mmCIF file of C-alpha atoms in Angstrom:
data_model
loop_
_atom_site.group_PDB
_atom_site.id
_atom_site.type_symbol
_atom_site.label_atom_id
_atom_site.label_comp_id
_atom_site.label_asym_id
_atom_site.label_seq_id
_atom_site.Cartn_x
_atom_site.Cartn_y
_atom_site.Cartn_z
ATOM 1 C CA UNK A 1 61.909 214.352 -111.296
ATOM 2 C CA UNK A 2 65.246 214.936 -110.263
ATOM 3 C CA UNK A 3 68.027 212.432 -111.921
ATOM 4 C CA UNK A 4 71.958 211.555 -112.297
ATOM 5 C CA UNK A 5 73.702 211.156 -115.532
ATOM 6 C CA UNK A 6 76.735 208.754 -116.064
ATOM 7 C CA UNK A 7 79.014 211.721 -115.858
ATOM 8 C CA UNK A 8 77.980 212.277 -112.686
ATOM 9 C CA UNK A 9 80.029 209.091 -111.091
ATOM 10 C CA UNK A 10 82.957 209.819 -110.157
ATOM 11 C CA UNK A 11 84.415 206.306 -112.133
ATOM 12 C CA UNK A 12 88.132 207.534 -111.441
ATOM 13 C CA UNK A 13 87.520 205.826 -107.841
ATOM 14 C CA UNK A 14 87.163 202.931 -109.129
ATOM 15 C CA UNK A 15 89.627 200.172 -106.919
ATOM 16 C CA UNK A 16 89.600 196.702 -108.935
ATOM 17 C CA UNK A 17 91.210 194.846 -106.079
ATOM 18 C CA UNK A 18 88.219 195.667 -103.905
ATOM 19 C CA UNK A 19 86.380 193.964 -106.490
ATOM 20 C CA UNK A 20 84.108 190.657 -104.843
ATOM 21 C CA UNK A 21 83.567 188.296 -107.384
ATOM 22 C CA UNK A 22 80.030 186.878 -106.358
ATOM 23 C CA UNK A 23 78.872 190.684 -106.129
ATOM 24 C CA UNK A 24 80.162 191.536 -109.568
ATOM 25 C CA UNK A 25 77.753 188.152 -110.820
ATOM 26 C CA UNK A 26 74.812 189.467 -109.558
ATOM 27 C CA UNK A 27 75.785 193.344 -110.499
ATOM 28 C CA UNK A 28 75.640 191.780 -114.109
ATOM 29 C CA UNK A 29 72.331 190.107 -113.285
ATOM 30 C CA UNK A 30 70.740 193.814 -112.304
ATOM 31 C CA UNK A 31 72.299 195.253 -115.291
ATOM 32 C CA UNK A 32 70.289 193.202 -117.701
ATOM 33 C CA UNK A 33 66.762 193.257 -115.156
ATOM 34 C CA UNK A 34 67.169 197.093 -114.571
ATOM 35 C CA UNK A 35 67.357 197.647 -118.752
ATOM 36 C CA UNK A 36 63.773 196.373 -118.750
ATOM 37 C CA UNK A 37 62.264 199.363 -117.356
ATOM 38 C CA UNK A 38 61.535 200.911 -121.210
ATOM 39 C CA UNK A 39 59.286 197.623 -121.557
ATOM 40 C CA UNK A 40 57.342 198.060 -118.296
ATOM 41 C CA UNK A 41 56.889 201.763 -119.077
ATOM 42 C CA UNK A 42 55.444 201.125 -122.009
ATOM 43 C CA UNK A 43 53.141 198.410 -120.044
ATOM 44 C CA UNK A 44 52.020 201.112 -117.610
ATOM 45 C CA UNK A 45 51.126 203.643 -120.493
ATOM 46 C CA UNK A 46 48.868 200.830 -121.891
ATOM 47 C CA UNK A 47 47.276 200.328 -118.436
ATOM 48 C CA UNK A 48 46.684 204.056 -117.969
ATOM 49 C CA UNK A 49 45.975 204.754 -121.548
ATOM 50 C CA UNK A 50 43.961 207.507 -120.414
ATOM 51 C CA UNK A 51 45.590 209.203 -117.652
ATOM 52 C CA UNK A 52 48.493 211.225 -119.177
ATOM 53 C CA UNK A 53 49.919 212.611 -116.205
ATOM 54 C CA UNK A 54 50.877 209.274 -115.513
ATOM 55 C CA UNK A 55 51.606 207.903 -118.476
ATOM 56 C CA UNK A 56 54.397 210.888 -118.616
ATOM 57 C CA UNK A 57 55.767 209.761 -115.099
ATOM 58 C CA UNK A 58 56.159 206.331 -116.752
ATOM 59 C CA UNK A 59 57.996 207.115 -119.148
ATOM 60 C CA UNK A 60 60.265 209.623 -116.688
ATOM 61 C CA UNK A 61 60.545 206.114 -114.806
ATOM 62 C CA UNK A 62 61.287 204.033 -117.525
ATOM 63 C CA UNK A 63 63.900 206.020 -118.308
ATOM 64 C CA UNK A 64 66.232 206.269 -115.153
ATOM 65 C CA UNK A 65 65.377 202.361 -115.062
ATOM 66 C CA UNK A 66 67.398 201.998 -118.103
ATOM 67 C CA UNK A 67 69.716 204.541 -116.732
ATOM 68 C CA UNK A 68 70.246 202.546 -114.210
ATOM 69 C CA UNK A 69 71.152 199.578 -116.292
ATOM 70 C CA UNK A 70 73.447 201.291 -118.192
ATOM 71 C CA UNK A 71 75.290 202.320 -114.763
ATOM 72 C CA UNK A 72 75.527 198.880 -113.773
ATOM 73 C CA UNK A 73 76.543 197.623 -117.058
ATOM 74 C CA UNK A 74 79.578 200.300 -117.014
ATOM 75 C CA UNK A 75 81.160 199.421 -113.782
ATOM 76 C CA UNK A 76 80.883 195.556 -114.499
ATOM 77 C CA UNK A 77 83.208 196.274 -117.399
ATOM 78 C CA UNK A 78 85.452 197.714 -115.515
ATOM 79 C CA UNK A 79 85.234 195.088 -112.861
ATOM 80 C CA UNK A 80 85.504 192.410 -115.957
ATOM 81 C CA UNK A 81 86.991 194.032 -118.788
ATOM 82 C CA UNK A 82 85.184 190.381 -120.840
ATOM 83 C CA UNK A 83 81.686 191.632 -119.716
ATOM 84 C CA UNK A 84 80.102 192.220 -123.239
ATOM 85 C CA UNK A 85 76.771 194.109 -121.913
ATOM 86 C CA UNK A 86 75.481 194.106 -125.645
ATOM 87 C CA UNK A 87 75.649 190.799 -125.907
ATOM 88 C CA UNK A 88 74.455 189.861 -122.591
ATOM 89 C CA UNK A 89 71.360 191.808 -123.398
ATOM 90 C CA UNK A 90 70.492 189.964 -126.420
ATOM 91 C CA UNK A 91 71.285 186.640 -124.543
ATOM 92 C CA UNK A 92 68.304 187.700 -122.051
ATOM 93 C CA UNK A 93 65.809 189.752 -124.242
ATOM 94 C CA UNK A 94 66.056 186.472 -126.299
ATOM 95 C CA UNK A 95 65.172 183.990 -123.612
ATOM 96 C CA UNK A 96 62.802 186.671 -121.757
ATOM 97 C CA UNK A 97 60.440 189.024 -122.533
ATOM 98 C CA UNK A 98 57.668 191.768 -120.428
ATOM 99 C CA UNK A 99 54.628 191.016 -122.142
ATOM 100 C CA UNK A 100 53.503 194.424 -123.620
ATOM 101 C CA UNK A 101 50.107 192.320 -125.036
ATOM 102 C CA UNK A 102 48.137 193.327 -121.986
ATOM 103 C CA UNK A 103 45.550 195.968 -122.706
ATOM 104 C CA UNK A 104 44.713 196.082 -118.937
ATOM 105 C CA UNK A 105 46.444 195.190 -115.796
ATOM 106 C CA UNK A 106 47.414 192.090 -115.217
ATOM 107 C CA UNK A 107 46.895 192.589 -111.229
ATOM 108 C CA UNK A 108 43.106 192.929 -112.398
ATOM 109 C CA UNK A 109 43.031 196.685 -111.602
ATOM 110 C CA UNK A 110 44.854 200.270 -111.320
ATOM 111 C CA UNK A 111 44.868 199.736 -107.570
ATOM 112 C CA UNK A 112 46.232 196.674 -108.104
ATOM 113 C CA UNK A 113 48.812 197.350 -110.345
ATOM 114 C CA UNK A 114 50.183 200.395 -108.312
ATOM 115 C CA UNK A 115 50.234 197.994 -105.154
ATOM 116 C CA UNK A 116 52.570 195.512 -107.578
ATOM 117 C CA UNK A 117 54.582 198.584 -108.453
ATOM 118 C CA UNK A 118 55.028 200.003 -104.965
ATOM 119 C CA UNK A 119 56.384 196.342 -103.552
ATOM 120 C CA UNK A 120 58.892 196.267 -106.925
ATOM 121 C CA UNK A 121 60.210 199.496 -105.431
ATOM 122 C CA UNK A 122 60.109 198.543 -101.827
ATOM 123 C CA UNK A 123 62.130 195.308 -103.016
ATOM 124 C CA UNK A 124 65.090 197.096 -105.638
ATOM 125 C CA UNK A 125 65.502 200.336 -103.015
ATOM 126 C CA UNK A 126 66.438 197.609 -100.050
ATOM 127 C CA UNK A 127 68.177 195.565 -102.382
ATOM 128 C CA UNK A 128 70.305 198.432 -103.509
ATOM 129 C CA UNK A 129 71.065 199.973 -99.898
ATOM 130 C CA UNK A 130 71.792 196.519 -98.941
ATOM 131 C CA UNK A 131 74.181 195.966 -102.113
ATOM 132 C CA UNK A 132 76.076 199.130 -101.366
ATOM 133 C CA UNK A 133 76.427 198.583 -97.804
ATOM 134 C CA UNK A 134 77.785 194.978 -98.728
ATOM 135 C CA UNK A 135 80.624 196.263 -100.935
ATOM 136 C CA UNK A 136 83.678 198.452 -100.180
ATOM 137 C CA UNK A 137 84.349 199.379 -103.852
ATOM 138 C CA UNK A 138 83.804 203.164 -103.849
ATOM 139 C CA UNK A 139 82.497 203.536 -107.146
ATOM 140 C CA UNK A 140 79.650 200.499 -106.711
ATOM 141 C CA UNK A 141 78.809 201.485 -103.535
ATOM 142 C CA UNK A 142 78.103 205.032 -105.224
ATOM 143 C CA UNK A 143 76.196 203.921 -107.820
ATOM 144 C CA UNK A 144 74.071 201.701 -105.356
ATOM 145 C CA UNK A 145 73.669 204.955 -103.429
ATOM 146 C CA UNK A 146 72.363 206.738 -106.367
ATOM 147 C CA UNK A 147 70.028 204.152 -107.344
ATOM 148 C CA UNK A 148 68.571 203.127 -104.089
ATOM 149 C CA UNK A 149 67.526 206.712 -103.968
ATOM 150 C CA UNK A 150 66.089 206.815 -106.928
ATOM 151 C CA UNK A 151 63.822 203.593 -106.192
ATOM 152 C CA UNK A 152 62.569 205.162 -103.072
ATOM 153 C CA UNK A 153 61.363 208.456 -104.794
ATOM 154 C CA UNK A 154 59.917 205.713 -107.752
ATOM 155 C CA UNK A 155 58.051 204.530 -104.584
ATOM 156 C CA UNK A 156 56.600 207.511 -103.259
ATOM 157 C CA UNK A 157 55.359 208.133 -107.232
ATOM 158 C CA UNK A 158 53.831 204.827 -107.374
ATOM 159 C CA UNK A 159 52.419 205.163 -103.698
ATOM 160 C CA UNK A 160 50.811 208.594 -104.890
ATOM 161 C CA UNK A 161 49.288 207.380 -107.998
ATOM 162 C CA UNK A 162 47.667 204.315 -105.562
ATOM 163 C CA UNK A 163 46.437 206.826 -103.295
ATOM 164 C CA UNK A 164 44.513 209.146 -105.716
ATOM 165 C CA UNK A 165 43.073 205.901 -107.660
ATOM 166 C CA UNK A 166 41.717 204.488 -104.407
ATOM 167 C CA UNK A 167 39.520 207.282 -104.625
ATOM 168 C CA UNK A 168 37.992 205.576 -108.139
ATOM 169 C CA UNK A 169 38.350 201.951 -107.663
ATOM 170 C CA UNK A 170 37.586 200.362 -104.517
ATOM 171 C CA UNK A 171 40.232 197.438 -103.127
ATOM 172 C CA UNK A 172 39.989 195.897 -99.781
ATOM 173 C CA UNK A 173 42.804 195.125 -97.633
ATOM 174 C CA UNK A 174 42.580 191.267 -98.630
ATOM 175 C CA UNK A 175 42.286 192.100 -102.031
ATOM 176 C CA UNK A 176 45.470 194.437 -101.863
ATOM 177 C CA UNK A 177 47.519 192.113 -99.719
ATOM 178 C CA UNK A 178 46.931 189.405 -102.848
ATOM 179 C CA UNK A 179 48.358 191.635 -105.003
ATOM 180 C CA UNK A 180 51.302 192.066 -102.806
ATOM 181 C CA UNK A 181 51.966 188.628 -101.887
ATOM 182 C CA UNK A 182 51.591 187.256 -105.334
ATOM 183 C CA UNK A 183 54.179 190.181 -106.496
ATOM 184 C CA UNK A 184 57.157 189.146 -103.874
ATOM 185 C CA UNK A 185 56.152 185.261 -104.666
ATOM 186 C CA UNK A 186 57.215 186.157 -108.608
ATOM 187 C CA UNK A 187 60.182 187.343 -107.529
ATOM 188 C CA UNK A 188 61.358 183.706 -107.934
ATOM 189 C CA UNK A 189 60.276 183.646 -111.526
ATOM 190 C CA UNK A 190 62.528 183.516 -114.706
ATOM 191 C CA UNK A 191 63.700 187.062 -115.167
ATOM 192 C CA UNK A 192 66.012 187.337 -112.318
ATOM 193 C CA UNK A 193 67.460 183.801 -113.290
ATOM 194 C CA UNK A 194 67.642 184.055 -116.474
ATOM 195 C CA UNK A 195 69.102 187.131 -116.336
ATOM 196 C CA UNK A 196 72.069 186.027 -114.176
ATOM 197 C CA UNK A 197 72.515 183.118 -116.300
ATOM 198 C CA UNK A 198 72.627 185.449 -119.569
ATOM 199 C CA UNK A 199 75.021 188.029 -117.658
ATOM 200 C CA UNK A 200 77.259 185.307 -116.723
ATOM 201 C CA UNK A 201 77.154 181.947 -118.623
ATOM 202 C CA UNK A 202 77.576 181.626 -122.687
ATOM 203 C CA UNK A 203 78.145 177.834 -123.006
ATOM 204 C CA UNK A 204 75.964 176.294 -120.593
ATOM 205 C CA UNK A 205 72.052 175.306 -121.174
ATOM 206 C CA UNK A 206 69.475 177.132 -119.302
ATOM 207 C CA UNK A 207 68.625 175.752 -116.004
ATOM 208 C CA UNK A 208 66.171 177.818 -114.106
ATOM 209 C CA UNK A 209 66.262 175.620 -110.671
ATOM 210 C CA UNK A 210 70.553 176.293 -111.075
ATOM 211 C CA UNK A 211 70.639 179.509 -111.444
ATOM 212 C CA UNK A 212 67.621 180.685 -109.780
ATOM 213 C CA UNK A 213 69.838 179.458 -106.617
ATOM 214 C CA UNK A 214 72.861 180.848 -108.057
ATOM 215 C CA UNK A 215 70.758 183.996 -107.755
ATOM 216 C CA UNK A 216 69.478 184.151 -104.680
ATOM 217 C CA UNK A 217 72.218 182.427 -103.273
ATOM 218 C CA UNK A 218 74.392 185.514 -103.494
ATOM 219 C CA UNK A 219 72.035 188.241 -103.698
ATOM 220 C CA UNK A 220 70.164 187.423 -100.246
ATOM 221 C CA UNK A 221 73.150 187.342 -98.779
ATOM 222 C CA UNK A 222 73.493 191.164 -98.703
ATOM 223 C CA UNK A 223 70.661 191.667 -96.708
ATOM 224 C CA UNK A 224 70.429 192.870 -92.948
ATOM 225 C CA UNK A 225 67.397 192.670 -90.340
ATOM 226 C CA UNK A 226 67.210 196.564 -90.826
ATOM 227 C CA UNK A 227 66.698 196.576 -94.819
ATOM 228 C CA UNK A 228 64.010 193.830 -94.179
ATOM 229 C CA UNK A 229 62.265 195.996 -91.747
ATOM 230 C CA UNK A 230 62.463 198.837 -93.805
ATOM 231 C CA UNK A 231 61.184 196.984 -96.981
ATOM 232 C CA UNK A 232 58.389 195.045 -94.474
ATOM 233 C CA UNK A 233 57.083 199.080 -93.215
ATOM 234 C CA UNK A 234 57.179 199.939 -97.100
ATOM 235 C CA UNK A 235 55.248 197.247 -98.100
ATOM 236 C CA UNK A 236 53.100 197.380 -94.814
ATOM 237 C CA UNK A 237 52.150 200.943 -95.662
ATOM 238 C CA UNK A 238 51.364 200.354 -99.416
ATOM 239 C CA UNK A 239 48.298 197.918 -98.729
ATOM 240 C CA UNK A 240 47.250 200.243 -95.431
ATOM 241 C CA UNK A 241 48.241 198.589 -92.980
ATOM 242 C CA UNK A 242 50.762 200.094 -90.140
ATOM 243 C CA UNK A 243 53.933 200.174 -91.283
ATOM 244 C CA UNK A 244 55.174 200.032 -87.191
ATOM 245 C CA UNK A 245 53.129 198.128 -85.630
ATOM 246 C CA UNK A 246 53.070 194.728 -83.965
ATOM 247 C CA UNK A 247 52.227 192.707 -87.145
ATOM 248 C CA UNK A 248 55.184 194.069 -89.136
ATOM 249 C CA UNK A 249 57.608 193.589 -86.162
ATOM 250 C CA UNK A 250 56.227 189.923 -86.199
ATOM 251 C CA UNK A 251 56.873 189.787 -90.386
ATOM 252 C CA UNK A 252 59.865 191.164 -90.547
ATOM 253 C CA UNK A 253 60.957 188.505 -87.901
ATOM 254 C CA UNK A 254 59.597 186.096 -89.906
ATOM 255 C CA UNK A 255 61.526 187.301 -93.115
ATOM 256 C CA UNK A 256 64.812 187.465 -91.641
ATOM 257 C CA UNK A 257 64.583 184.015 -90.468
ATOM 258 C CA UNK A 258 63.283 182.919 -93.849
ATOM 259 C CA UNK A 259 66.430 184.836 -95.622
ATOM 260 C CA UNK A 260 68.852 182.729 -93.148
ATOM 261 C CA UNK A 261 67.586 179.995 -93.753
ATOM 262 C CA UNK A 262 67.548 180.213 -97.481
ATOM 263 C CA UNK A 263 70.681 181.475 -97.749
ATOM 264 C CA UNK A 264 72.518 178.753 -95.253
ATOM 265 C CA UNK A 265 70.540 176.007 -97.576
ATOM 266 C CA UNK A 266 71.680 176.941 -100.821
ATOM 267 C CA UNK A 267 75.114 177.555 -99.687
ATOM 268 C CA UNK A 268 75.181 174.275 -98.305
ATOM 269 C CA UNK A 269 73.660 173.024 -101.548
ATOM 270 C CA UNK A 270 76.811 174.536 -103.366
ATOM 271 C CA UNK A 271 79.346 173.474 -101.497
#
């Protein structure tokens, strides 16, 4: 695998009054999500206890995942010179944790679980081309850049590895569009609210309707019809289905409707 180090930014670009404020909230959010990855690795290698190659491209992954935190982290202090990453991490790791109990997959199979990882991809490599399209600072937008590539080529890994083990377990296309609906559904569950609230809040309770709309609020406003049709093809094409065809025109249609909609709601809701 090809990576980036931290030295490789060029951080002397940096402009602080092209800073956005509701960006920079949900930059501290990713920080925090993206430092997880040494957690999930160690998941995977658990999973595929007996499948080495893999379990070495885990840990590969893993490890640009927490690069990537690290990234993020760095530029929000510059952005916020207050942002205490450290301490923002042990905020979140205390209120949220990957379960590294499971012996097996939790998606019920290795098929299953490489379907999960290939829409996690599909959803942080739009998310991040979409984040550094929405920003004009030069050194976020880079960084977005990097990362955005990085998640595709975690994709392709992940879309490999589901590809040779379809050859060993056998998944129908109901059974694999479960697993992919059920993984975008939990992207509405506690780590990406918790972590914004950790990044960003140190006096106020936990309140996971607050600032899972905080959240979302912000961070689906980035998005463009062409990042959802992108993501809708990746997805498409992970549980074998056309990733041009009429259907996916029709879903990612659908999505981008859905997005508005959400987004116009909860900004109403905060006004």
């Amino acid at each position: 695998m090809g990576h980036w180090t931290l030295d490789d930014v060029a951080w002397n670009r940096f402009e602080p009054d092209k800073v956005d404020d509701g960006l920079l909230r949900i930059v501290k959010a990713a920080s925090l999500v993206e430092r997880n990855g040494a957690d999930y690795a160690q998941y995977l290698c658990k999973v595929f206890h007996d499948d080495a190659p893999f379990q070495a491209v885990a840990k590969r992954w893993g490890d640009e995942e927490v690069q990537h935190g690290r990234a993020l982290a760095r530029w929000a202090a510059l952005a916020d010179p207050t942002y205490d990453f450290a301490a923002a991490a042990e905020r979140f790791t205390g209120g949220f944790r990957v379960d590294l109990d499971a012996a097996a997959s939790v998606r019920g199979s290795r098929v299953g679980e490489m379907i999960a990882r290939c829409v996690v991809e599909t959803g942080t490599s739009s998310y991040y081309t979409a984040l550094a399209e929405a920003t004009s600072e030069p050194v976020l937008r880079e960084i977005c850049q990097r990362i955005a590539a990085d998640e595709f080529r975690h994709y392709k890994l992940f879309y490999g590895t589901l590809k040779r083990y379809l050859r060993i377990e056998r998944l129908g296309l109901w059974g694999r569009l479960r697993v992919a609906a059920g993984r975008i559904a939990e992207t509405d569950d506690d780590e990406l609210a918790f972590a914004y609230y950790a990044a960003n809040e140190q006096a106020a309770p936990y309140d996971r309707r607050r600032y899972s709309h905080a959240y979302a609020r912000r961070a689906y406003a980035v998005y463009r019809p062409h990042h959802v049709e992108r993501g809708i093809g990746m997805v498409f094409k992970a549980v074998g289905l056309k990733p041009n065809g009429r259907a996916s025109r029709w879903v990612t249609r659908t999505a981008w409707w859905l997005i508005q909609a959400r987004v116009a709601r909860l900004s109403r809701n905060a006004a």
